[in-house]
């Protein structure tokens, strides 16, 4: 067993999300189907002003917890990206600017729920308690990686927190999320729900269609979350679909569809909570569009200045930054002092650094791991192939 | 004569053909302004406009389905699938539609669609940016499969594909996209489809490969030469229909052969080549034909260098055929 | 879906209708411009489909045909092609015989395809009902459902890129709207604003699967919103309403305003195909409930009111069709199968060496007895 599995978790400071008290009733949810799918739900406005009646649910514990999840995502992304630039990591993809969408939605889940990620939910996975050491080991694909270095960086897998193993292929996970929900429906005890993620680009794939259609017909307890960051590599939203919003696509499947400001973590949390609770009650699926922006490049291999106007990006990076908006909220409530903030940063950075130190020089997985897991037991040809390989390496 | 890498050669071929044939249309994910994630379509958008260099939504079945419809209508679509690992959402359109359209309509509707897609491992791409699915398509009657190993051939073969009326899967070995450089004439020329190329003559063992693996067998042949073993090296270039004559002739002459590809061994393309050679050269064979292939596992990330065939493994196979 | 629910479908507000069940024009609706001659032609085509279907199923039952698919009750939907010009393109599914006949495909050609004989324009390559006629711009039908949808869009994108005002129309069943290809095709059309028209024949059933198991959407037309295009629901048993809606969609497409999704609400009165037995999965009362809405009857009623229909005229069409069927069926049966070596043609434009070898090998072998009756 790779030591990663026996290692004590490094992010014990990261408890499961505190459960929020019941939230206020928002008029947004009472509108007709089209109005919800075409509208935009928001609690914290761009300048962080808000109606206190709408934030009653967000006590200090929950609010700080959400903020810390976002901060962890941002700070580690920064450090890992730097390591990628130094050639220490082969590949990395940030979620810069999208931290609220990932964390706010996942925070609505309980520990028994399932999270089926797309490509920008690693922060959400860690927020829900995925072991940080295992996560970093996967980035290096070393012998500590519980998935045995099989995939590129940023393809973590954590059965313990029901963070499902992902593929690099866009949208393939969506029917799986729906299938997990069907399984819950058929064989579960009614307490679980499944949340499946996608980017805006993924909505163009056939798998989006089949997954949504099945979910609608089966009334499966699934919440489909689209992080609409308005780009799919170089393709803008208008190149992806002619529909007015992404959310409106849900109506074609008879699925209630909500749309929220994805940079407002309070709004993200509320729509997600609404959908999760609805699924848990057995009232069927919800489709959520979270409107946000991919402030970073697509991945470490991309250069967005080739295809987009970076002055637009700047607005999203500054005025609409989800962390800034939430930090102002915390400060207004007197829940986060400058010193608290510094302490938080120091603690997270130290954790990331410590973990990287621990994993970066670990050896690669053993040769024999190459033929493991193709099938439960390797067949004769795989044994033969391993023998040839070992003979050459010796 | 300018020096180009494979990407530039492909780009050059596309530019020549687009200028010559107004019905040719490039379509795919990020092929427009961005010029493709590997830059193979770079500059085409500016030169030929958005009507002829189309950024599509993220849906491979749509890309190939639409390309078929364009071809049926009389155009010459050149779709790109960003990585051959992402060709599977379009598998139905390729296998059931594109490859059968001419046949099932009794010849009424030829479908001259040339699908370009990067193929193969060695770029730290893990499961989903490394696969070599060529055999699946060779096993689909009605579509040709071409894999160049160098810039000169890439340009000439691509231009040939674009000037004939059958569907082609043109797979570009991405490991050597930039690494393989060479002289490429700027003018228009073609390299004939269905013709292999003997890139090194030798009289003891015939080494056969295509794409990125050609360089591996070249290296093995050079190493073999150092220890006094003479290898003939054959670049297949077209996998369907393949050049049976060239390989038969060489293997008949040498009596020994090694087939190399990075796709998994079992039911891989090499199995067909070996079988065809056994049918034709049995009497001349001095040893069983060696096979050096990818293992029968999904393509790994951390251990990719162990997974990919290399010169040492090929040399091992050469020795084995000689020691038989 | 119970018979009661079926009735409800017909009275929905958003269902476009022109004729009532008796063929009388509903007051206040616009009637599309259709000349008397065209009405006659429409009636002729629909009746022809009905007669051909009837006869083909009979010979299928007699074992003379391997397979057949009827479209009883859905004939009016086929005539969504009414506003198309000959230079427009059609990507059909397997249940639009009327579109073929309307375009000029003959009973002789139709039968030769069913028999897969040496006169079949597609050289006996596919099962019965998989026609292809490039001279009519009608594209080869494929068995996997939905594959034609992105292809039709590709053709429409090609039309747009070429600067013509042609349009491409594609047909498919409501079950097919669940395929990935529906989604990608619709999305490509929306984004590219291609002159494509999507006609869903919602006949209530996909083999044994009813519409409520196919989608939770409020209608199939409502799916259009997700692709940024208009979706229209029309009474698919009302030929004038079908034409009216198709006219609008074609005009939109020609004017460069982009694609339209049309849902023709109709009903599959009989089994899915000759291999099906609907009594296993549906209430026999259900098809009966659709009896009064029969599209041919409604057109007949309308024409009667306009004094355009006579018993004699109907008999004339019917006799002509029956005679033609008898004549060409005998011929189609008599024509032999395609030459054995034709098996290797059209895989590629030229015969590659390996197929040449395989062909020589096959020809050197004793011929197997062709089990097909037409041999
Ligand atoms: C099936 C498939 N096709 C293409 C790709 C290449 N690719 C990787 S990410 C991406 C864009 C994804 O965009 P989106 O779904 O919006 O997610 P985002 O990157 O914005 O989070 C593409 C085209 C892929 N991974 N899988
Ligand atoms: C891809 C694919 N899956 C399954 C089938 C088998 N099949 C043939 S017809 C059919 C039902 C189609 O229903 P619908 O689209 O409503 O058309 P209809 O038959 O009612 O005209 C099915 C499942 C098929 N032909 N292709
Ligand atoms: Mg995106
Ligand atoms: Mg149907």
mmCIF file of N, CA and C and ligand atoms in Angstrom, chain A residues 98 119-120 168-170 198-203 205 227 229 231-233 240 294 298, chain B residues 29-30 58 60 82-83 86 89 129, ligand 1:
data_model
loop_
_atom_site.group_PDB
_atom_site.id
_atom_site.type_symbol
_atom_site.label_atom_id
_atom_site.label_comp_id
_atom_site.label_asym_id
_atom_site.label_seq_id
_atom_site.Cartn_x
_atom_site.Cartn_y
_atom_site.Cartn_z
ATOM 1 N N UNK A 98 -13.043 31.510 -9.659
ATOM 2 C CA UNK A 98 -14.200 30.617 -9.575
ATOM 3 C C UNK A 98 -14.329 29.959 -8.203
ATOM 4 N N UNK A 119 -13.412 19.619 -14.131
ATOM 5 C CA UNK A 119 -11.978 19.861 -14.023
ATOM 6 C C UNK A 119 -11.565 20.951 -13.047
ATOM 7 N N UNK A 120 -12.549 21.584 -12.394
ATOM 8 C CA UNK A 120 -12.130 22.662 -11.493
ATOM 9 C C UNK A 120 -12.765 22.555 -10.106
ATOM 10 N N UNK A 168 -10.201 12.974 -18.002
ATOM 11 C CA UNK A 168 -9.945 14.266 -18.653
ATOM 12 C C UNK A 168 -10.971 14.564 -19.728
ATOM 13 N N UNK A 169 -11.750 13.568 -20.102
ATOM 14 C CA UNK A 169 -12.689 13.767 -21.203
ATOM 15 C C UNK A 169 -13.877 14.579 -20.720
ATOM 16 N N UNK A 170 -14.157 15.632 -21.430
ATOM 17 C CA UNK A 170 -15.211 16.551 -21.015
ATOM 18 C C UNK A 170 -16.579 15.860 -21.020
ATOM 19 N N UNK A 198 -19.880 20.477 -14.106
ATOM 20 C CA UNK A 198 -19.463 20.616 -15.506
ATOM 21 C C UNK A 198 -19.082 22.068 -15.764
ATOM 22 N N UNK A 199 -18.363 22.270 -16.858
ATOM 23 C CA UNK A 199 -18.111 23.628 -17.321
ATOM 24 C C UNK A 199 -19.153 23.998 -18.365
ATOM 25 N N UNK A 200 -19.138 25.236 -18.800
ATOM 26 C CA UNK A 200 -20.101 25.648 -19.833
ATOM 27 C C UNK A 200 -19.866 24.876 -21.132
ATOM 28 N N UNK A 201 -18.607 24.611 -21.442
ATOM 29 C CA UNK A 201 -18.315 23.868 -22.667
ATOM 30 C C UNK A 201 -18.932 22.481 -22.648
ATOM 31 N N UNK A 202 -18.951 21.888 -21.482
ATOM 32 C CA UNK A 202 -19.463 20.525 -21.359
ATOM 33 C C UNK A 202 -20.937 20.411 -21.758
ATOM 34 N N UNK A 203 -21.668 21.519 -21.657
ATOM 35 C CA UNK A 203 -23.101 21.435 -21.973
ATOM 36 C C UNK A 203 -23.343 21.156 -23.450
ATOM 37 N N UNK A 205 -21.748 18.793 -25.128
ATOM 38 C CA UNK A 205 -21.510 17.376 -25.404
ATOM 39 C C UNK A 205 -22.802 16.571 -25.281
ATOM 40 N N UNK A 227 -20.466 25.341 -13.813
ATOM 41 C CA UNK A 227 -19.640 26.526 -13.546
ATOM 42 C C UNK A 227 -19.444 27.213 -14.885
ATOM 43 N N UNK A 229 -17.922 29.617 -16.639
ATOM 44 C CA UNK A 229 -16.827 30.597 -16.550
ATOM 45 C C UNK A 229 -16.632 31.311 -17.890
ATOM 46 N N UNK A 231 -15.768 30.573 -20.774
ATOM 47 C CA UNK A 231 -14.756 30.146 -21.739
ATOM 48 C C UNK A 231 -14.592 28.646 -21.709
ATOM 49 N N UNK A 232 -14.370 28.074 -22.870
ATOM 50 C CA UNK A 232 -13.944 26.682 -22.991
ATOM 51 C C UNK A 232 -12.674 26.765 -23.834
ATOM 52 N N UNK A 233 -11.544 26.728 -23.180
ATOM 53 C CA UNK A 233 -10.265 27.096 -23.790
ATOM 54 C C UNK A 233 -10.475 28.437 -24.511
ATOM 55 N N UNK A 240 -20.478 28.685 -27.952
ATOM 56 C CA UNK A 240 -20.865 27.401 -27.376
ATOM 57 C C UNK A 240 -22.342 27.121 -27.544
ATOM 58 N N UNK A 294 -13.491 32.682 -15.974
ATOM 59 C CA UNK A 294 -12.188 32.017 -15.852
ATOM 60 C C UNK A 294 -11.108 33.093 -15.935
ATOM 61 N N UNK A 298 -6.633 28.756 -19.325
ATOM 62 C CA UNK A 298 -7.333 27.482 -19.241
ATOM 63 C C UNK A 298 -6.557 26.498 -18.367
ATOM 64 N N UNK B 29 -12.705 22.301 -32.350
ATOM 65 C CA UNK B 29 -12.645 23.077 -31.113
ATOM 66 C C UNK B 29 -11.353 23.907 -31.104
ATOM 67 N N UNK B 30 -11.503 25.194 -30.947
ATOM 68 C CA UNK B 30 -10.361 26.107 -30.783
ATOM 69 C C UNK B 30 -9.448 26.193 -32.004
ATOM 70 N N UNK B 58 -18.242 22.473 -28.158
ATOM 71 C CA UNK B 58 -17.438 21.347 -27.660
ATOM 72 C C UNK B 58 -18.219 20.037 -27.833
ATOM 73 N N UNK B 60 -17.682 16.492 -30.245
ATOM 74 C CA UNK B 60 -16.996 15.815 -31.343
ATOM 75 C C UNK B 60 -17.992 15.150 -32.299
ATOM 76 N N UNK B 82 -9.405 17.456 -31.208
ATOM 77 C CA UNK B 82 -8.305 18.065 -30.456
ATOM 78 C C UNK B 82 -7.226 17.076 -29.989
ATOM 79 N N UNK B 83 -7.662 15.921 -29.538
ATOM 80 C CA UNK B 83 -6.762 14.817 -29.204
ATOM 81 C C UNK B 83 -7.475 13.543 -29.656
ATOM 82 N N UNK B 86 -10.160 12.059 -27.620
ATOM 83 C CA UNK B 86 -11.506 12.651 -27.573
ATOM 84 C C UNK B 86 -12.300 12.345 -28.835
ATOM 85 N N UNK B 89 -16.496 10.327 -28.561
ATOM 86 C CA UNK B 89 -17.866 10.846 -28.706
ATOM 87 C C UNK B 89 -18.304 10.855 -30.180
ATOM 88 N N UNK B 129 -4.554 11.814 -22.905
ATOM 89 C CA UNK B 129 -3.884 12.666 -23.890
ATOM 90 C C UNK B 129 -2.734 11.888 -24.531
HETATM 91 C C1 LIG D 1 -14.315 15.118 -25.035
HETATM 92 C C2 LIG D 1 -13.289 16.187 -24.913
HETATM 93 N N1 LIG D 1 -13.108 17.032 -25.934
HETATM 94 C C3 LIG D 1 -12.162 18.002 -25.841
HETATM 95 C C4 LIG D 1 -11.390 18.123 -24.729
HETATM 96 C C5 LIG D 1 -10.292 19.199 -24.640
HETATM 97 N N2 LIG D 1 -10.675 20.177 -23.636
HETATM 98 C C6 LIG D 1 -10.237 20.122 -22.378
HETATM 99 S S1 LIG D 1 -10.918 21.283 -21.392
HETATM 100 C C7 LIG D 1 -11.810 21.918 -22.692
HETATM 101 C C8 LIG D 1 -12.708 23.091 -22.469
HETATM 102 C C9 LIG D 1 -13.679 22.831 -21.378
HETATM 103 O O1 LIG D 1 -14.471 23.936 -21.197
HETATM 104 P P1 LIG D 1 -15.544 23.998 -20.043
HETATM 105 O O2 LIG D 1 -16.397 22.778 -20.064
HETATM 106 O O3 LIG D 1 -16.240 25.290 -20.142
HETATM 107 O O4 LIG D 1 -14.700 23.919 -18.703
HETATM 108 P P2 LIG D 1 -13.651 24.993 -18.123
HETATM 109 O O5 LIG D 1 -12.314 24.610 -18.661
HETATM 110 O O6 LIG D 1 -14.077 26.333 -18.561
HETATM 111 O O7 LIG D 1 -13.740 24.818 -16.657
HETATM 112 C C10 LIG D 1 -11.561 21.217 -23.854
HETATM 113 C C11 LIG D 1 -12.140 21.515 -25.162
HETATM 114 C C12 LIG D 1 -11.624 17.207 -23.686
HETATM 115 N N3 LIG D 1 -10.908 17.227 -22.554
HETATM 116 N N4 LIG D 1 -12.574 16.260 -23.795
#
